[in-house]
């Protein structure tokens, strides 16, 4: 983070009043999403029996003690049952097996590679929280989502034209949100295979303006993986493979992927974005619940 960006981040102040707009997408297993592999539900009516068995057969105990407790459990002793709880209902619980790239999430520089330039890349738990709050700028590029057509790249010209349309000049520390409308394709297969993607030229243009956080409402920052891979197979040019992510090995920036509800923002500027990543030690990404804080007069 440059001195200018740090000073801009330090100047961000949360509005005293305002409305919160949820900009997140859910974490939910779908047949098309490899990032969420399994979701196990503990229903309230099953919880009493489950916790009873876990308490009786604690695998962390020495084998001899585990066997002794198992005998007592089978004989009816040392037993927690559903009847121990009001109405036979214990606590509910959900166990997820998933990637840190499931749902709305923040990609840290370490996701792109071990180094940013000649410095160790920031991991997600090393991101200063000041960088996770900033004045928002919404770029409406819904024309890049083309029905049944092939996925399109978002160019620097697209970005410049939209900034000219809304009459805004970017400033360091702002959080740019790219609205394509791809979130409405979720959870179908086209959400993962047909969304627009940022190009290197568009990303570098934003970085050149001092922007270090870019959010997208697409499943990934680049073009869909099947599109990039097929272009590589056809051309033999490895530059087609995750080019914007790999740009992060040269220039430091954060990506917020899988945003949703950007169409609910009432105007392109004048709101605050907050996206606090979950503290996953040493990881290259983490889940987040991003929100926009919109002034009361915009409600």
GROMACS .gro file of C-alpha atoms in nm:
model
  299
    1UNK     CA    1   0.000   0.000   0.000
    2UNK     CA    2   0.143   0.336  -0.102
    3UNK     CA    3   0.157   0.636   0.131
    4UNK     CA    4  -0.115   0.810  -0.072
    5UNK     CA    5  -0.343   0.506  -0.051
    6UNK     CA    6  -0.283   0.471   0.324
    7UNK     CA    7  -0.362   0.838   0.384
    8UNK     CA    8  -0.680   0.807   0.176
    9UNK     CA    9  -0.786   0.500   0.374
   10UNK     CA   10  -0.721   0.679   0.703
   11UNK     CA   11  -0.956   0.959   0.597
   12UNK     CA   12  -1.254   0.724   0.548
   13UNK     CA   13  -1.522   0.788   0.809
   14UNK     CA   14  -1.838   0.585   0.847
   15UNK     CA   15  -2.164   0.778   0.810
   16UNK     CA   16  -2.337   0.860   1.138
   17UNK     CA   17  -2.665   0.731   0.994
   18UNK     CA   18  -2.751   0.536   0.685
   19UNK     CA   19  -2.903   0.225   0.540
   20UNK     CA   20  -2.708  -0.099   0.498
   21UNK     CA   21  -2.735  -0.276   0.162
   22UNK     CA   22  -2.619  -0.636   0.161
   23UNK     CA   23  -2.381  -0.698  -0.132
   24UNK     CA   24  -2.309  -1.064  -0.055
   25UNK     CA   25  -2.383  -1.391  -0.231
   26UNK     CA   26  -2.471  -1.706  -0.036
   27UNK     CA   27  -2.249  -2.002   0.042
   28UNK     CA   28  -2.454  -2.298  -0.071
   29UNK     CA   29  -2.363  -2.626  -0.246
   30UNK     CA   30  -2.471  -2.637  -0.611
   31UNK     CA   31  -2.391  -2.901  -0.876
   32UNK     CA   32  -2.177  -2.647  -1.061
   33UNK     CA   33  -1.969  -2.496  -0.781
   34UNK     CA   34  -1.652  -2.683  -0.683
   35UNK     CA   35  -1.581  -2.427  -0.409
   36UNK     CA   36  -1.858  -2.565  -0.184
   37UNK     CA   37  -1.815  -2.940  -0.159
   38UNK     CA   38  -2.038  -3.050   0.129
   39UNK     CA   39  -2.290  -2.916   0.378
   40UNK     CA   40  -2.386  -3.131   0.676
   41UNK     CA   41  -2.683  -3.022   0.888
   42UNK     CA   42  -2.734  -3.110   1.252
   43UNK     CA   43  -3.107  -3.076   1.312
   44UNK     CA   44  -3.224  -2.975   1.658
   45UNK     CA   45  -3.406  -3.305   1.701
   46UNK     CA   46  -3.090  -3.502   1.620
   47UNK     CA   47  -2.846  -3.289   1.820
   48UNK     CA   48  -2.906  -3.453   2.158
   49UNK     CA   49  -2.816  -3.798   2.033
   50UNK     CA   50  -2.515  -3.670   1.839
   51UNK     CA   51  -2.364  -3.481   2.130
   52UNK     CA   52  -2.426  -3.779   2.356
   53UNK     CA   53  -2.228  -4.009   2.129
   54UNK     CA   54  -1.949  -3.754   2.084
   55UNK     CA   55  -1.917  -3.709   2.459
   56UNK     CA   56  -1.914  -4.084   2.518
   57UNK     CA   57  -1.670  -4.174   2.241
   58UNK     CA   58  -1.424  -3.886   2.257
   59UNK     CA   59  -1.143  -3.984   2.019
   60UNK     CA   60  -0.898  -3.753   2.192
   61UNK     CA   61  -0.898  -3.969   2.505
   62UNK     CA   62  -0.656  -4.258   2.562
   63UNK     CA   63  -0.781  -4.587   2.416
   64UNK     CA   64  -0.823  -4.755   2.756
   65UNK     CA   65  -1.043  -4.473   2.887
   66UNK     CA   66  -1.243  -4.464   2.564
   67UNK     CA   67  -1.316  -4.836   2.590
   68UNK     CA   68  -1.421  -4.805   2.956
   69UNK     CA   69  -1.657  -4.519   2.874
   70UNK     CA   70  -1.798  -4.707   2.576
   71UNK     CA   71  -1.888  -5.001   2.800
   72UNK     CA   72  -2.063  -4.769   3.046
   73UNK     CA   73  -2.248  -4.596   2.759
   74UNK     CA   74  -2.376  -4.926   2.619
   75UNK     CA   75  -2.484  -5.026   2.970
   76UNK     CA   76  -2.687  -4.707   3.002
   77UNK     CA   77  -2.444  -4.493   3.204
   78UNK     CA   78  -2.270  -4.169   3.112
   79UNK     CA   79  -2.536  -4.100   2.853
   80UNK     CA   80  -2.672  -3.771   2.720
   81UNK     CA   81  -2.999  -3.821   2.533
   82UNK     CA   82  -3.254  -3.599   2.360
   83UNK     CA   83  -3.466  -3.621   2.676
   84UNK     CA   84  -3.206  -3.410   2.857
   85UNK     CA   85  -3.321  -3.102   2.665
   86UNK     CA   86  -3.653  -2.914   2.652
   87UNK     CA   87  -3.885  -3.075   2.395
   88UNK     CA   88  -3.602  -3.314   2.309
   89UNK     CA   89  -3.432  -3.044   2.104
   90UNK     CA   90  -3.059  -2.966   2.135
   91UNK     CA   91  -2.865  -2.697   1.947
   92UNK     CA   92  -2.860  -2.689   1.571
   93UNK     CA   93  -2.529  -2.694   1.383
   94UNK     CA   94  -2.401  -2.684   1.027
   95UNK     CA   95  -2.070  -2.831   0.912
   96UNK     CA   96  -1.934  -2.704   0.579
   97UNK     CA   97  -1.650  -2.836   0.366
   98UNK     CA   98  -1.555  -2.557   0.129
   99UNK     CA   99  -1.287  -2.342  -0.031
  100UNK     CA  100  -1.204  -1.992   0.095
  101UNK     CA  101  -1.322  -1.884  -0.252
  102UNK     CA  102  -1.683  -1.987  -0.186
  103UNK     CA  103  -1.952  -1.722  -0.175
  104UNK     CA  104  -1.853  -1.357  -0.148
  105UNK     CA  105  -1.483  -1.349  -0.068
  106UNK     CA  106  -1.169  -1.134  -0.073
  107UNK     CA  107  -0.862  -1.242  -0.268
  108UNK     CA  108  -0.539  -1.129  -0.101
  109UNK     CA  109  -0.212  -1.083  -0.294
  110UNK     CA  110  -0.082  -1.418  -0.163
  111UNK     CA  111  -0.351  -1.587  -0.373
  112UNK     CA  112  -0.181  -1.456  -0.688
  113UNK     CA  113   0.167  -1.572  -0.590
  114UNK     CA  114   0.418  -1.579  -0.303
  115UNK     CA  115   0.566  -1.241  -0.400
  116UNK     CA  116   0.434  -0.904  -0.507
  117UNK     CA  117   0.727  -0.763  -0.697
  118UNK     CA  118   1.021  -0.837  -0.470
  119UNK     CA  119   0.821  -0.836  -0.144
  120UNK     CA  120   0.636  -1.119   0.029
  121UNK     CA  121   0.273  -1.107  -0.076
  122UNK     CA  122   0.015  -1.014   0.186
  123UNK     CA  123  -0.195  -1.298   0.320
  124UNK     CA  124  -0.559  -1.231   0.397
  125UNK     CA  125  -0.503  -1.205   0.773
  126UNK     CA  126  -0.234  -0.941   0.710
  127UNK     CA  127  -0.459  -0.700   0.520
  128UNK     CA  128  -0.497  -0.378   0.722
  129UNK     CA  129  -0.865  -0.340   0.807
  130UNK     CA  130  -0.844   0.025   0.700
  131UNK     CA  131  -0.818  -0.102   0.343
  132UNK     CA  132  -1.148  -0.284   0.382
  133UNK     CA  133  -1.353   0.035   0.416
  134UNK     CA  134  -1.370   0.299   0.148
  135UNK     CA  135  -1.581   0.532  -0.061
  136UNK     CA  136  -1.759   0.327  -0.325
  137UNK     CA  137  -1.775   0.385  -0.700
  138UNK     CA  138  -2.023   0.177  -0.899
  139UNK     CA  139  -1.951   0.104  -1.266
  140UNK     CA  140  -2.262  -0.027  -1.442
  141UNK     CA  141  -2.141  -0.250  -1.725
  142UNK     CA  142  -2.442  -0.477  -1.761
  143UNK     CA  143  -2.415  -0.461  -2.140
  144UNK     CA  144  -2.111  -0.690  -2.109
  145UNK     CA  145  -2.339  -0.977  -1.999
  146UNK     CA  146  -2.463  -1.102  -2.333
  147UNK     CA  147  -2.755  -1.341  -2.291
  148UNK     CA  148  -2.657  -1.668  -2.455
  149UNK     CA  149  -2.346  -1.528  -2.623
  150UNK     CA  150  -1.983  -1.589  -2.528
  151UNK     CA  151  -1.824  -1.428  -2.223
  152UNK     CA  152  -1.680  -1.082  -2.288
  153UNK     CA  153  -1.380  -0.902  -2.147
  154UNK     CA  154  -1.423  -0.566  -1.973
  155UNK     CA  155  -1.180  -0.322  -2.136
  156UNK     CA  156  -1.017   0.000  -2.021
  157UNK     CA  157  -1.238   0.181  -2.273
  158UNK     CA  158  -1.547   0.035  -2.101
  159UNK     CA  159  -1.423   0.170  -1.768
  160UNK     CA  160  -1.334   0.515  -1.902
  161UNK     CA  161  -1.669   0.550  -2.081
  162UNK     CA  162  -1.865   0.460  -1.769
  163UNK     CA  163  -1.663   0.701  -1.555
  164UNK     CA  164  -1.733   0.974  -1.809
  165UNK     CA  165  -2.104   0.887  -1.810
  166UNK     CA  166  -2.133   0.920  -1.432
  167UNK     CA  167  -1.901   1.222  -1.427
  168UNK     CA  168  -1.658   1.086  -1.172
  169UNK     CA  169  -1.280   1.110  -1.141
  170UNK     CA  170  -1.127   0.826  -0.941
  171UNK     CA  171  -0.929   0.896  -0.624
  172UNK     CA  172  -0.684   0.673  -0.435
  173UNK     CA  173  -0.852   0.467  -0.164
  174UNK     CA  174  -1.188   0.435  -0.339
  175UNK     CA  175  -1.344   0.091  -0.380
  176UNK     CA  176  -1.455   0.024  -0.738
  177UNK     CA  177  -1.749  -0.213  -0.781
  178UNK     CA  178  -1.811  -0.357  -1.129
  179UNK     CA  179  -2.179  -0.434  -1.190
  180UNK     CA  180  -2.241  -0.678  -1.476
  181UNK     CA  181  -2.564  -0.836  -1.350
  182UNK     CA  182  -2.406  -1.182  -1.354
  183UNK     CA  183  -2.528  -1.251  -0.999
  184UNK     CA  184  -2.879  -1.307  -1.133
  185UNK     CA  185  -2.747  -1.619  -1.315
  186UNK     CA  186  -2.672  -1.787  -0.980
  187UNK     CA  187  -2.696  -2.081  -0.905
  188UNK     CA  188  -2.723  -2.202  -1.264
  189UNK     CA  189  -2.426  -2.319  -1.473
  190UNK     CA  190  -2.397  -1.993  -1.669
  191UNK     CA  191  -2.304  -1.809  -1.351
  192UNK     CA  192  -1.976  -2.002  -1.365
  193UNK     CA  193  -1.926  -2.026  -1.742
  194UNK     CA  194  -2.066  -1.714  -1.913
  195UNK     CA  195  -1.987  -1.413  -1.696
  196UNK     CA  196  -1.781  -1.117  -1.822
  197UNK     CA  197  -1.426  -1.085  -1.693
  198UNK     CA  198  -1.183  -0.805  -1.626
  199UNK     CA  199  -0.894  -0.761  -1.868
  200UNK     CA  200  -0.537  -0.671  -1.773
  201UNK     CA  201  -0.566  -0.333  -1.944
  202UNK     CA  202  -0.883  -0.243  -1.752
  203UNK     CA  203  -0.731  -0.359  -1.423
  204UNK     CA  204  -0.409  -0.166  -1.482
  205UNK     CA  205  -0.606   0.143  -1.575
  206UNK     CA  206  -0.780   0.132  -1.235
  207UNK     CA  207  -0.453   0.065  -1.054
  208UNK     CA  208  -0.295   0.362  -1.233
  209UNK     CA  209  -0.567   0.583  -1.080
  210UNK     CA  210  -0.469   0.472  -0.730
  211UNK     CA  211  -0.742   0.209  -0.691
  212UNK     CA  212  -0.627  -0.092  -0.491
  213UNK     CA  213  -0.961  -0.267  -0.427
  214UNK     CA  214  -1.183  -0.387  -0.713
  215UNK     CA  215  -1.505  -0.580  -0.657
  216UNK     CA  216  -1.699  -0.779  -0.918
  217UNK     CA  217  -2.039  -0.949  -0.916
  218UNK     CA  218  -1.905  -1.242  -1.117
  219UNK     CA  219  -1.791  -1.589  -1.011
  220UNK     CA  220  -1.430  -1.491  -1.085
  221UNK     CA  221  -1.229  -1.181  -1.165
  222UNK     CA  222  -1.096  -1.308  -1.497
  223UNK     CA  223  -1.306  -1.465  -1.771
  224UNK     CA  224  -1.465  -1.800  -1.678
  225UNK     CA  225  -1.210  -2.077  -1.635
  226UNK     CA  226  -1.351  -2.292  -1.923
  227UNK     CA  227  -1.323  -1.993  -2.157
  228UNK     CA  228  -0.962  -1.916  -2.062
  229UNK     CA  229  -0.859  -2.280  -2.086
  230UNK     CA  230  -1.022  -2.328  -2.425
  231UNK     CA  231  -0.854  -2.014  -2.561
  232UNK     CA  232  -0.521  -2.146  -2.438
  233UNK     CA  233  -0.579  -2.484  -2.604
  234UNK     CA  234  -0.667  -2.317  -2.934
  235UNK     CA  235  -0.381  -2.066  -2.938
  236UNK     CA  236  -0.111  -2.224  -2.725
  237UNK     CA  237  -0.070  -1.880  -2.562
  238UNK     CA  238  -0.051  -1.912  -2.183
  239UNK     CA  239  -0.133  -1.540  -2.152
  240UNK     CA  240  -0.499  -1.644  -2.166
  241UNK     CA  241  -0.472  -1.823  -1.830
  242UNK     CA  242  -0.580  -1.608  -1.532
  243UNK     CA  243  -0.401  -1.295  -1.658
  244UNK     CA  244  -0.556  -1.049  -1.409
  245UNK     CA  245  -0.478  -1.271  -1.112
  246UNK     CA  246  -0.118  -1.307  -1.229
  247UNK     CA  247  -0.095  -0.929  -1.269
  248UNK     CA  248  -0.113  -0.928  -0.890
  249UNK     CA  249   0.240  -1.070  -0.881
  250UNK     CA  250   0.363  -0.735  -1.014
  251UNK     CA  251   0.111  -0.489  -0.868
  252UNK     CA  252  -0.062  -0.521  -0.532
  253UNK     CA  253  -0.440  -0.505  -0.522
  254UNK     CA  254  -0.737  -0.681  -0.362
  255UNK     CA  255  -1.025  -0.846  -0.543
  256UNK     CA  256  -1.373  -0.889  -0.399
  257UNK     CA  257  -1.540  -1.166  -0.598
  258UNK     CA  258  -1.899  -1.291  -0.610
  259UNK     CA  259  -2.072  -0.972  -0.503
  260UNK     CA  260  -2.448  -0.952  -0.537
  261UNK     CA  261  -2.724  -0.694  -0.534
  262UNK     CA  262  -2.525  -0.413  -0.691
  263UNK     CA  263  -2.841  -0.312  -0.876
  264UNK     CA  264  -2.984  -0.203  -0.538
  265UNK     CA  265  -2.735   0.083  -0.505
  266UNK     CA  266  -2.928   0.405  -0.571
  267UNK     CA  267  -2.642   0.597  -0.733
  268UNK     CA  268  -2.288   0.537  -0.855
  269UNK     CA  269  -2.108   0.736  -0.581
  270UNK     CA  270  -2.178   0.884  -0.240
  271UNK     CA  271  -2.183   0.557  -0.045
  272UNK     CA  272  -1.934   0.366   0.168
  273UNK     CA  273  -1.826   0.005   0.113
  274UNK     CA  274  -1.720  -0.223   0.398
  275UNK     CA  275  -1.590  -0.577   0.342
  276UNK     CA  276  -1.419  -0.735   0.643
  277UNK     CA  277  -1.253  -1.068   0.555
  278UNK     CA  278  -1.284  -1.355   0.802
  279UNK     CA  279  -0.954  -1.409   0.984
  280UNK     CA  280  -0.825  -1.729   0.819
  281UNK     CA  281  -0.462  -1.754   0.931
  282UNK     CA  282  -0.208  -1.767   0.649
  283UNK     CA  283  -0.469  -1.796   0.372
  284UNK     CA  284  -0.476  -1.629   0.031
  285UNK     CA  285  -0.848  -1.550   0.053
  286UNK     CA  286  -1.135  -1.542   0.300
  287UNK     CA  287  -1.512  -1.512   0.307
  288UNK     CA  288  -1.669  -1.172   0.367
  289UNK     CA  289  -2.012  -1.014   0.416
  290UNK     CA  290  -1.975  -0.694   0.211
  291UNK     CA  291  -2.217  -0.409   0.267
  292UNK     CA  292  -2.278  -0.065   0.125
  293UNK     CA  293  -2.368   0.213   0.368
  294UNK     CA  294  -2.601   0.451   0.189
  295UNK     CA  295  -2.691   0.794   0.334
  296UNK     CA  296  -3.043   0.833   0.471
  297UNK     CA  297  -3.138   1.083   0.202
  298UNK     CA  298  -3.088   0.810  -0.061
  299UNK     CA  299  -3.346   0.580   0.099
   0.00000   0.00000   0.00000
